[in-house]
mmCIF file of C-alpha atoms and ligand atoms in Angstrom:
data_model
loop_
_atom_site.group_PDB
_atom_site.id
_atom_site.type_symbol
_atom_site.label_atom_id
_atom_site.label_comp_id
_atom_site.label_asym_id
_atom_site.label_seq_id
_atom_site.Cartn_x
_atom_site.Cartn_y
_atom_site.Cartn_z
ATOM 1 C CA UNK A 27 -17.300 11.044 15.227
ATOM 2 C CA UNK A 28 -18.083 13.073 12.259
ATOM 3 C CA UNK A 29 -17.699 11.499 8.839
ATOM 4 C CA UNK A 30 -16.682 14.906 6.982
ATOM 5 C CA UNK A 31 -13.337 14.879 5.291
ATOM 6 C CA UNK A 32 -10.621 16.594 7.679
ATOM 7 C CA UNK A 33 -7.646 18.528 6.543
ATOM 8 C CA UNK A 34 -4.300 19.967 8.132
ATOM 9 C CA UNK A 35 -3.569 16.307 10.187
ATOM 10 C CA UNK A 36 -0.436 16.094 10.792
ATOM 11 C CA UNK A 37 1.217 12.483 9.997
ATOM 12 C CA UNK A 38 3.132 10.793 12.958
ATOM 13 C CA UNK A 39 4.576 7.375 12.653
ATOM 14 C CA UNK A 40 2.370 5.073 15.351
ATOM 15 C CA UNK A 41 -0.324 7.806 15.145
ATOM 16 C CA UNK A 42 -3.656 7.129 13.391
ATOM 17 C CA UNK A 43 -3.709 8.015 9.787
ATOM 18 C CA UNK A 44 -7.226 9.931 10.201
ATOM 19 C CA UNK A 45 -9.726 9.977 13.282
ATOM 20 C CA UNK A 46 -12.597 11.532 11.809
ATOM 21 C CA UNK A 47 -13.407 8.054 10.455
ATOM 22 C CA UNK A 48 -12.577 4.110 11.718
ATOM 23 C CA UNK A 49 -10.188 2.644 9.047
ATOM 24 C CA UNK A 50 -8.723 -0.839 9.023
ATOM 25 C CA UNK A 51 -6.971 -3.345 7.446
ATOM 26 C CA UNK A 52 -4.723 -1.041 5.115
ATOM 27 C CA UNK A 53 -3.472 -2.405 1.896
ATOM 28 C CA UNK A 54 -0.880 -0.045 1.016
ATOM 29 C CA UNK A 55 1.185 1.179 -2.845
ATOM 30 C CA UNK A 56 2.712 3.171 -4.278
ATOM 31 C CA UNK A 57 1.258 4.305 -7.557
ATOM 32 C CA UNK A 58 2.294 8.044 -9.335
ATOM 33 C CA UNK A 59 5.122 8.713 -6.986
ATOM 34 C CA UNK A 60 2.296 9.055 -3.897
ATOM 35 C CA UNK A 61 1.305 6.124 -1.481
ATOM 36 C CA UNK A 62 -2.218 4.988 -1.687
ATOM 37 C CA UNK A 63 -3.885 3.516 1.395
ATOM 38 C CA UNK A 64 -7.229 0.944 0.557
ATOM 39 C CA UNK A 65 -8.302 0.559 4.129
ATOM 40 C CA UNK A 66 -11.781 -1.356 5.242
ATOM 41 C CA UNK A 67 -13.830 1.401 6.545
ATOM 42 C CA UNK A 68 -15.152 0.444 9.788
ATOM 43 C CA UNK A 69 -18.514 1.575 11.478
ATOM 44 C CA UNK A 70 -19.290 4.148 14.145
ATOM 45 C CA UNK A 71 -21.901 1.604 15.649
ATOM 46 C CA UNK A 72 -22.359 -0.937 18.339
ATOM 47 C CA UNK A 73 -22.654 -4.534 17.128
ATOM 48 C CA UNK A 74 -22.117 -7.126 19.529
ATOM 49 C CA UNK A 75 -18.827 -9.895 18.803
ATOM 50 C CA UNK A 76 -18.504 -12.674 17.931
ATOM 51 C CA UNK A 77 -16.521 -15.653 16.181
ATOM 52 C CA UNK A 78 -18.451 -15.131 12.869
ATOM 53 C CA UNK A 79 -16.948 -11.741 12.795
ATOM 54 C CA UNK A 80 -20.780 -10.110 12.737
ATOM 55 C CA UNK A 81 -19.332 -7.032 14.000
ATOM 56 C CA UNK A 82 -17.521 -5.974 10.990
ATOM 57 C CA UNK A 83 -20.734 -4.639 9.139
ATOM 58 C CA UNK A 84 -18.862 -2.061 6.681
ATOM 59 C CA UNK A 85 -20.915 -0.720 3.912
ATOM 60 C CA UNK A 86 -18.134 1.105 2.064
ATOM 61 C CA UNK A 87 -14.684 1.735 1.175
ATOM 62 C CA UNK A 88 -12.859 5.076 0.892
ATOM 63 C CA UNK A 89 -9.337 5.677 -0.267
ATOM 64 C CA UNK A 90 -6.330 7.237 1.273
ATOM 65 C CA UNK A 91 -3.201 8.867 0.258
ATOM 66 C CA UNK A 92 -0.319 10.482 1.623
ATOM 67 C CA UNK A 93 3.465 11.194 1.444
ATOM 68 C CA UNK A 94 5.962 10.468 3.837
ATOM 69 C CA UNK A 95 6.680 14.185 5.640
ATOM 70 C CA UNK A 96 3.793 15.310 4.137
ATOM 71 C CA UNK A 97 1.225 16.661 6.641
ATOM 72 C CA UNK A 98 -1.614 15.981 5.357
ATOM 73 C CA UNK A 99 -3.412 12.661 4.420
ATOM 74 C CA UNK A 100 -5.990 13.137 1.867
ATOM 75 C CA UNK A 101 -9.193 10.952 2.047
ATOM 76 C CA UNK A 102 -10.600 10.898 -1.223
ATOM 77 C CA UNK A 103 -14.385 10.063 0.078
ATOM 78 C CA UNK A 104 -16.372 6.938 -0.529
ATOM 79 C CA UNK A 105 -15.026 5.412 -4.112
ATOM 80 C CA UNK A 106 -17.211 1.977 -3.327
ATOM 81 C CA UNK A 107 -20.243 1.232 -1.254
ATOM 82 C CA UNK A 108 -22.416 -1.323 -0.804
ATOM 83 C CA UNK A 109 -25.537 -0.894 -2.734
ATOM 84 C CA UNK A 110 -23.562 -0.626 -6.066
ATOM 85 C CA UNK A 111 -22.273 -4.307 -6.058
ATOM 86 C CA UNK A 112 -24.992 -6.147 -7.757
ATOM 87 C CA UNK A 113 -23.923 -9.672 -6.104
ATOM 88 C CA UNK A 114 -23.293 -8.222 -2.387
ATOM 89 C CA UNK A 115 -25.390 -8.543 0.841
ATOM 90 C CA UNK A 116 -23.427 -7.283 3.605
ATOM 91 C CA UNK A 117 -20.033 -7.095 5.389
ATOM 92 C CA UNK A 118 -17.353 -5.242 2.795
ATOM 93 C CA UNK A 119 -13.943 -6.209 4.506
ATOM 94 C CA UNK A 120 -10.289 -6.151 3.649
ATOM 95 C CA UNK A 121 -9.710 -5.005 0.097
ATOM 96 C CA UNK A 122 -6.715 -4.368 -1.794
ATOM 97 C CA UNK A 123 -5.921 -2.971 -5.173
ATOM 98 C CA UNK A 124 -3.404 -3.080 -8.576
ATOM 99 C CA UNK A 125 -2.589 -1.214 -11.423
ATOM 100 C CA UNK A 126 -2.279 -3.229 -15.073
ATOM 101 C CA UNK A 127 -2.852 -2.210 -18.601
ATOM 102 C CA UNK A 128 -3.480 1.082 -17.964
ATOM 103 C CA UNK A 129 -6.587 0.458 -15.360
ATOM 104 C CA UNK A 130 -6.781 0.160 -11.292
ATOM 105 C CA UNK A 131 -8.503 -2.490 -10.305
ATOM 106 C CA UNK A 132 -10.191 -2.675 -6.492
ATOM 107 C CA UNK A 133 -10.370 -6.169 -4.779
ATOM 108 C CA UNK A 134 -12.550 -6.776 -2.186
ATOM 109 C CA UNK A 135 -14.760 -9.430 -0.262
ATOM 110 C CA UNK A 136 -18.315 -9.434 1.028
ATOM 111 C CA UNK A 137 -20.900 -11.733 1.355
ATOM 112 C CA UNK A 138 -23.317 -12.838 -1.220
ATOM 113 C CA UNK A 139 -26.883 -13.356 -1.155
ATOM 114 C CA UNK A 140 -26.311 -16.167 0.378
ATOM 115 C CA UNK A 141 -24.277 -15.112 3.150
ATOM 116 C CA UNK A 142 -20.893 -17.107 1.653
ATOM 117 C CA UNK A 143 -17.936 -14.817 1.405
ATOM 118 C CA UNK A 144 -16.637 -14.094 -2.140
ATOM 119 C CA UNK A 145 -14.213 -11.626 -3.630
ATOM 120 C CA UNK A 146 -15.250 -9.282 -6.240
ATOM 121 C CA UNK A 147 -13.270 -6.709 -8.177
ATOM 122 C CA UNK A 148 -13.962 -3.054 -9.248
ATOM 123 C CA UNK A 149 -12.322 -1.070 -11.664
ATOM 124 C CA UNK A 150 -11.195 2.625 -12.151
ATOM 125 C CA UNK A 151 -8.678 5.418 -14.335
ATOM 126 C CA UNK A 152 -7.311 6.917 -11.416
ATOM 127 C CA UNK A 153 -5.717 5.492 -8.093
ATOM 128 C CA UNK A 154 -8.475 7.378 -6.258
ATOM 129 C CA UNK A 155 -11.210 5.412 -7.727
ATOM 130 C CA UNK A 156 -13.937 5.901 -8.222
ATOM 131 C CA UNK A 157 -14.311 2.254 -8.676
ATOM 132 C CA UNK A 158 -16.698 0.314 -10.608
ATOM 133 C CA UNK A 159 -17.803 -3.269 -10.219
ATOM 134 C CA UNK A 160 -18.237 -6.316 -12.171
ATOM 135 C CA UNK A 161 -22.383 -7.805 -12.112
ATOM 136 C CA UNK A 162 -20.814 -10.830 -10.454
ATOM 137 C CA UNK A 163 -18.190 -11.801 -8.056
ATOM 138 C CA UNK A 164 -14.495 -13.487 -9.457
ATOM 139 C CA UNK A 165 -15.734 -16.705 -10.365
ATOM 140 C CA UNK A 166 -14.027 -19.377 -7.871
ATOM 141 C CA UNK A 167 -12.838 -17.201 -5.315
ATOM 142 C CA UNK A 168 -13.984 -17.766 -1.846
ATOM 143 C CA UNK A 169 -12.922 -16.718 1.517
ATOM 144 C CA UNK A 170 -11.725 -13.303 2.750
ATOM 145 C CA UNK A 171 -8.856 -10.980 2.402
ATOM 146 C CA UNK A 172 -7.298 -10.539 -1.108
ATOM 147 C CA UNK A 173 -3.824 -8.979 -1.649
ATOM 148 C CA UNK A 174 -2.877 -8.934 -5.337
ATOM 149 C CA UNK A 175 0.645 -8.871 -6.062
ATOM 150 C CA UNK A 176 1.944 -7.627 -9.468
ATOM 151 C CA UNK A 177 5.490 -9.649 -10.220
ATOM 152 C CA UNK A 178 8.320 -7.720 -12.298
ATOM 153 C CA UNK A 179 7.709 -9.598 -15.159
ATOM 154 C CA UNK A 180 3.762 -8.768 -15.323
ATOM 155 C CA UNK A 181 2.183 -11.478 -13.824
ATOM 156 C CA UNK A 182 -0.187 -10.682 -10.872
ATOM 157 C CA UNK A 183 -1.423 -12.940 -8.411
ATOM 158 C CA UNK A 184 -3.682 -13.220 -5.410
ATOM 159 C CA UNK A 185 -3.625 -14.309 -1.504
ATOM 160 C CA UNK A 186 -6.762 -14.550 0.017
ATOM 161 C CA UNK A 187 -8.079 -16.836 2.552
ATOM 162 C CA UNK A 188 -8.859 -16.382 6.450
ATOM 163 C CA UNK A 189 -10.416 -18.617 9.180
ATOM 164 C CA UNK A 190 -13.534 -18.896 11.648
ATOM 165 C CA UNK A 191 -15.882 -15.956 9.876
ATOM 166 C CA UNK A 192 -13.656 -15.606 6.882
ATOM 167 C CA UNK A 193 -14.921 -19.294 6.383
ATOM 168 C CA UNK A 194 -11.616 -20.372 4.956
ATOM 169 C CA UNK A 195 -12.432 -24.052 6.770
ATOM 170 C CA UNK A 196 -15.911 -24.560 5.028
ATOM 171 C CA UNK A 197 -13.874 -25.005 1.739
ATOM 172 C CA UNK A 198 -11.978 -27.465 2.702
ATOM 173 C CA UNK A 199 -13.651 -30.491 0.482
ATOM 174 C CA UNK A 200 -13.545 -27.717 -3.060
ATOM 175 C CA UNK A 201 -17.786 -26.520 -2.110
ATOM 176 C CA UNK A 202 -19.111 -25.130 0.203
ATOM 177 C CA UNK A 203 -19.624 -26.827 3.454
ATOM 178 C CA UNK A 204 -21.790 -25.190 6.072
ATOM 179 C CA UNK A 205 -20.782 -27.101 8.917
ATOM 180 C CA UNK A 206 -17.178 -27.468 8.699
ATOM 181 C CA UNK A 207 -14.909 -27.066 11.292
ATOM 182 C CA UNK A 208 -11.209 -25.634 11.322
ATOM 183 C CA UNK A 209 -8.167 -28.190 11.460
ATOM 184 C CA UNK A 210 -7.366 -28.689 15.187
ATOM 185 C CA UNK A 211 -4.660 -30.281 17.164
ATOM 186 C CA UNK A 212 -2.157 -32.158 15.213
ATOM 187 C CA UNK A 213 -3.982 -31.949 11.930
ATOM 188 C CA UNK A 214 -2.592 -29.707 9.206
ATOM 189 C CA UNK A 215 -3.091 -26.153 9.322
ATOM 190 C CA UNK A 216 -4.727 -24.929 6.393
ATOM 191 C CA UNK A 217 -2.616 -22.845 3.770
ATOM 192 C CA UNK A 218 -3.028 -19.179 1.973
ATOM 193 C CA UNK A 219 -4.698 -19.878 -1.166
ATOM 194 C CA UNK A 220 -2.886 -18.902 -3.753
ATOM 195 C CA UNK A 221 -4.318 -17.890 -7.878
ATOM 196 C CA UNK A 222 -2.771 -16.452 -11.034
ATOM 197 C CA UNK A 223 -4.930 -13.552 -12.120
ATOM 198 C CA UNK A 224 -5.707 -13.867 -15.791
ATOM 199 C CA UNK A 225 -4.037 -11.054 -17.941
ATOM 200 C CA UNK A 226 -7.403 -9.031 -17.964
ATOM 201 C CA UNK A 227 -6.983 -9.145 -13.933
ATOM 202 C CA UNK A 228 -10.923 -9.957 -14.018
ATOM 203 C CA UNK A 229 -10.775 -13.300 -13.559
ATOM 204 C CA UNK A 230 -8.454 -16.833 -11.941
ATOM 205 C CA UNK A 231 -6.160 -17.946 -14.667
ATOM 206 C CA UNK A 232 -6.207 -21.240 -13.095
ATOM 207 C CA UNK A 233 -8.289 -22.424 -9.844
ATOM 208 C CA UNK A 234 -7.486 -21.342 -7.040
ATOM 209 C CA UNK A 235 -4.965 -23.164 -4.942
ATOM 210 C CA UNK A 236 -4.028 -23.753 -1.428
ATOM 211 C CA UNK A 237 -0.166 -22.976 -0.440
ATOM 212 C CA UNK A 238 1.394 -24.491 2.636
ATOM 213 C CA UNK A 239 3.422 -22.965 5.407
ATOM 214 C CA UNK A 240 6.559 -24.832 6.568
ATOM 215 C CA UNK A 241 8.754 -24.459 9.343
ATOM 216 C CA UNK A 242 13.034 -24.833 8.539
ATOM 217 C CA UNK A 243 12.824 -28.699 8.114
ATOM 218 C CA UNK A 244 10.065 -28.320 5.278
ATOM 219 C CA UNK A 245 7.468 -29.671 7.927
ATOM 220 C CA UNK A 246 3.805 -28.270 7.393
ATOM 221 C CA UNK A 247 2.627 -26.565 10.230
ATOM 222 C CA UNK A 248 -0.505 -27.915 12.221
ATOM 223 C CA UNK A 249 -3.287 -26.631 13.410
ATOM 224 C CA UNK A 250 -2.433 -26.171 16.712
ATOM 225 C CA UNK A 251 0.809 -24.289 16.262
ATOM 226 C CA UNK A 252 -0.807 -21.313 16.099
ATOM 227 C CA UNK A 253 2.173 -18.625 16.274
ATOM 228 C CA UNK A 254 3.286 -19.804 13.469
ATOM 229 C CA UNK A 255 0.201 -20.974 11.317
ATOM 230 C CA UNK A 256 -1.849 -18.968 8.952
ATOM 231 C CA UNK A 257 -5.044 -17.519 10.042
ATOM 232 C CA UNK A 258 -6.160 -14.452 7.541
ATOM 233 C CA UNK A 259 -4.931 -11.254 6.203
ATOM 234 C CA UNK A 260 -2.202 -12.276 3.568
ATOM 235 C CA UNK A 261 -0.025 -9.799 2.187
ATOM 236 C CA UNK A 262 2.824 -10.251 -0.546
ATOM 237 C CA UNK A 263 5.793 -8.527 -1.005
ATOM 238 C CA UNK A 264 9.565 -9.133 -2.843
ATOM 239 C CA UNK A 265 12.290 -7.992 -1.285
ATOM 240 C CA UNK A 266 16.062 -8.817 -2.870
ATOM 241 C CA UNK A 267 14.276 -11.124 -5.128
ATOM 242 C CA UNK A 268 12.414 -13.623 -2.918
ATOM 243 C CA UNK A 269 9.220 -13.468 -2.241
ATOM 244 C CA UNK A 270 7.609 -12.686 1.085
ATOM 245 C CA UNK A 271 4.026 -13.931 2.183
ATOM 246 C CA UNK A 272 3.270 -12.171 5.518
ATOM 247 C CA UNK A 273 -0.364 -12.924 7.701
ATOM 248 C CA UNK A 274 -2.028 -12.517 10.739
ATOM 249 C CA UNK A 275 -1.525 -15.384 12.884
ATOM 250 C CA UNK A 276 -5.326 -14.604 14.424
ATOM 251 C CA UNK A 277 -5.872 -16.109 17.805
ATOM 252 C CA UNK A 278 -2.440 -15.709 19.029
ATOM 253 C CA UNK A 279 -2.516 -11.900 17.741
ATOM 254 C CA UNK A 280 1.073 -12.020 15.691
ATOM 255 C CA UNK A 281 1.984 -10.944 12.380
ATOM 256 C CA UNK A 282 4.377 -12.909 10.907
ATOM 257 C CA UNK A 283 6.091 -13.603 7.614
ATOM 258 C CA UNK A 284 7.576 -16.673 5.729
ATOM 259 C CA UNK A 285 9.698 -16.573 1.924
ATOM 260 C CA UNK A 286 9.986 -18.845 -0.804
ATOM 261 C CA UNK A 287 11.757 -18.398 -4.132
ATOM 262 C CA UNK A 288 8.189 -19.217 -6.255
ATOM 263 C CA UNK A 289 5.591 -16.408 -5.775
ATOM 264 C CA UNK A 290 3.003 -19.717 -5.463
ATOM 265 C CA UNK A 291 5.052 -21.219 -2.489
ATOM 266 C CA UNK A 292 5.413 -23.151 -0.534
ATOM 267 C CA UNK A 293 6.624 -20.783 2.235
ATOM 268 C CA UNK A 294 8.888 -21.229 5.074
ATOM 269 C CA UNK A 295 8.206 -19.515 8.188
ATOM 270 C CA UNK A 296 11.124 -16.815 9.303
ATOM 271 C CA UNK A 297 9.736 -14.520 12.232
ATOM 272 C CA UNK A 298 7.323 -12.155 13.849
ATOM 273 C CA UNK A 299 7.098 -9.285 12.161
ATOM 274 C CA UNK A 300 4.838 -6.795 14.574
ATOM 275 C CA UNK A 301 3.687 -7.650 18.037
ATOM 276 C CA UNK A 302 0.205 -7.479 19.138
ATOM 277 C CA UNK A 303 -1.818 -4.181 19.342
ATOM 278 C CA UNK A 304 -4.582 -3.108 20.951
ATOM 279 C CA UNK A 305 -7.750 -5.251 19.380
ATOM 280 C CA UNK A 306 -8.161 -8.995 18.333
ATOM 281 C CA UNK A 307 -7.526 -8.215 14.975
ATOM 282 C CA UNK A 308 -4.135 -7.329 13.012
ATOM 283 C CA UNK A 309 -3.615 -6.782 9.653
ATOM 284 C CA UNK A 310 -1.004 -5.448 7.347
ATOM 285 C CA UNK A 311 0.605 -4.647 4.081
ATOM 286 C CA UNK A 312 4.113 -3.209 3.127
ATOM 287 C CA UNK A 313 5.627 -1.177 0.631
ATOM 288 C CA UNK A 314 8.704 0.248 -0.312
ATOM 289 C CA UNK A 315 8.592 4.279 -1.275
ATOM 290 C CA UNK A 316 11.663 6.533 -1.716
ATOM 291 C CA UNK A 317 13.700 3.708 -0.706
ATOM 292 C CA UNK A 318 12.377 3.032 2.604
ATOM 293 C CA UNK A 319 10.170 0.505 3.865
ATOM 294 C CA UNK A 320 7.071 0.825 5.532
ATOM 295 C CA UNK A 321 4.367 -1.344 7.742
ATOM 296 C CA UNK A 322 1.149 -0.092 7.723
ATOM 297 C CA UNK A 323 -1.229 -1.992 10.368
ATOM 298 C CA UNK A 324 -4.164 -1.379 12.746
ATOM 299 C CA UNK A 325 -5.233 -1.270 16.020
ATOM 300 C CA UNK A 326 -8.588 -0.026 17.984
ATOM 301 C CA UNK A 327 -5.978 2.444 20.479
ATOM 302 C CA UNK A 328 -8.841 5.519 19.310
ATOM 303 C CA UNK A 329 -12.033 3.996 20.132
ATOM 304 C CA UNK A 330 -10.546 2.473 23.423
ATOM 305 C CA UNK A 331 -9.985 -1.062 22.416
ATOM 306 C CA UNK A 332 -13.507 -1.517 21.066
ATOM 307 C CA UNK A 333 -12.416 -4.479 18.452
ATOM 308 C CA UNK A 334 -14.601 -3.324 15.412
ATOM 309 C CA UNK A 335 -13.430 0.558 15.264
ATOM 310 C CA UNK A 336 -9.802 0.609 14.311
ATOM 311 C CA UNK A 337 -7.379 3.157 12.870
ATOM 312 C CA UNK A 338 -4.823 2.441 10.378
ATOM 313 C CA UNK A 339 -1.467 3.596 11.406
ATOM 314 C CA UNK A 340 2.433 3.503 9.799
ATOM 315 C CA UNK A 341 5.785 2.573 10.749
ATOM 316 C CA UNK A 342 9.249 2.226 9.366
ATOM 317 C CA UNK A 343 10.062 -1.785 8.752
ATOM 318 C CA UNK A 344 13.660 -2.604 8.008
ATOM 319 C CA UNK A 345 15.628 -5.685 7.414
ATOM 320 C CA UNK A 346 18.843 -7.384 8.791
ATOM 321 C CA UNK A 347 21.566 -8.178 6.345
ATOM 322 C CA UNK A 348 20.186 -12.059 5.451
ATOM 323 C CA UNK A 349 17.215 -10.713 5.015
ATOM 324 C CA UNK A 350 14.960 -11.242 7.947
ATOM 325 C CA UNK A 351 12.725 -8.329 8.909
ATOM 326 C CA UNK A 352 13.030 -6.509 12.365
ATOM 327 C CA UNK A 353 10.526 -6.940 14.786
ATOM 328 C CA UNK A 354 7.744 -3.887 14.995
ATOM 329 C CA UNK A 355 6.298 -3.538 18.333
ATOM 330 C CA UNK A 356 3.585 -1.228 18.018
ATOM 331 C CA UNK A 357 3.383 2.096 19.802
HETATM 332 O O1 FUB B 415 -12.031 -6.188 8.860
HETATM 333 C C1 FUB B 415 -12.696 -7.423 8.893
HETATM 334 C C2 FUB B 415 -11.718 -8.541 9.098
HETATM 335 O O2 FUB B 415 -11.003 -8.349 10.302
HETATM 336 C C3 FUB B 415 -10.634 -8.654 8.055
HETATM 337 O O3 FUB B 415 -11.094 -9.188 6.863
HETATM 338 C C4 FUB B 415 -9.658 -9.467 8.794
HETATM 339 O O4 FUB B 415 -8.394 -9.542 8.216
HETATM 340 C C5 FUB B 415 -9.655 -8.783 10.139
HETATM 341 O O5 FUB B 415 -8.826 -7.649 10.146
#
């Protein structure tokens, strides 16, 4: 697979966005009329798997755009890698990215030197990046798999947090805890954690916070309730006013969604949103552009089902008229 930028692709719904490079998780806006894809960029190599997630080994991020009808999707090259993030060791996955005061700002995790999973942010003038990064990660953020969610009234906020190599579970006592172990059985599942960016978008207003998920009696789900519980790859989005936290549900392969009227939660669980694809991951984001709204996922259907090359692809969501969303099942 060649890494050189490719022009003249034609854009199908259910169709990989590019194949002349592994993209995943995409974390999809809208920003200057054109939407703006902030995939992980996954490598063309053979690392074994594993719980730990070892075979994600990305090294840097590039950024997509497109139009809907357009045929082309432009990848505008490598706008982050590796060896310019002063606090990183290895293993750049999900990111995400916002627009405030004027700047874009590019959120992303890897591990530090020590091998523990933080999130750091990068910052740019253009959509496109290029994107530079803070000396240090965000202080007090942990975990994997930030989405960063700018409310109508300027506030932004951030969802990060997933399990087994995301090491969601080894935070469970406020420090780090090498040798913790998920919630299992009938203990509670843990939450999305949940923090108020400050105004500068730099930094946590406030620690960060754990948000449950409920089910339609305000029960917390447990740990073994795993089509419904939250496993990694949050994603916010408002729709009609209330807010909508959507996740991978990890071992059971769903994504899902849940609402609450608070963009901190709690959230009560609603439905499935896409079924599983091809590949143990799934990840998401959605946005709304000329009116329509769209899913943008992954799944590892161009490399054959081989779980750490996956191509981001695109399809229409819509809703019923109380709101729920109608089930995706992926092409
Ligand atoms: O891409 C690496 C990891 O795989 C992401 O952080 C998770 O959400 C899963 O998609």
């Amino acid at each position: 697979m060649s890494e050189q930028k490719e022009t003249g692709l034609k854009i199908t719904m259910n169709k990989p966005l590019v194949e002349h490079i592994y993209t995943a998780d995409p974390s999809a806006h809208v920003f200057n009329g054109r939407i703006y894809i902030y995939p992980s960029h996954d490598q063309d190599i053979d690392f074994p798997s594993d719980d730990e997630g070892n075979q994600y080994q990305m090294k840097d991020y590039h950024v997509l755009s497109m139009g809907i009808g357009d045929t082309e999707v432009t990848d505008h090259g490598v706008v982050l890698s590796l060896e310019d993030i002063p606090w990183a060791s290895k293993q750049l996955w999900a990111p995400d990215a916002a627009f405030k005061n004027g700047k874009y700002y590019f959120y992303f995790p890897a591990r530090d030197k020590e091998g523990i999973f933080r999130i750091g942010v990068a910052v740019g003038d253009r959509p496109e990046g290029p994107f530079i990064p803070q000396e240090s990660f965000i202080p007090g953020s942990y975990s994997i798999d930030p989405a960063v969610f700018v409310d109508d009234d300027g506030r932004a906020y951030m969802y990060f947090g997933g399990l087994w190599g995301g090491q969601l579970q080894n935070w469970q006592t406020g420090t780090f805890d090498k040798t913790a172990q998920p919630p299992a059985g009938d203990e509670l599942a843990l939450g999305v954690v949940v923090a108020e960016l400050s105004d500068d978008m730099l930094t946590f207003k406030a620690p960060a916070s754990e948000s449950k998920i409920l089910d339609d009696t305000g029960r917390a789900y447990s740990a073994k309730e795993e089509g419904q519980r939250f496993f990694e790859g949050p994603w916010m989005h408002k729709y009609n006013g209330l807010y909508y936290l959507s996740y991978s549900t990890g071992t059971t392969h769903y994504l899902v969604y849940a609402t609450s009227e608070s963009p901190m939660g709690p959230f009560t669980y609603r439905g499935r949103i896409l079924e599983p694809v091809l590949g143990w991951t799934t990840h998401h984001s959605i946005v709304e552009f000329e009116g329509k709204w769209y899913l943008f996922y992954h799944d590892a259907s161009l490399s054959g089902g081989v779980d750490c090359k996956r191509s981001v692809k695109y399809a229409e969501l819509t809703y019923a008229e109380d709101g729920s969303i109608h089930l995706v099942k992926p092409e």
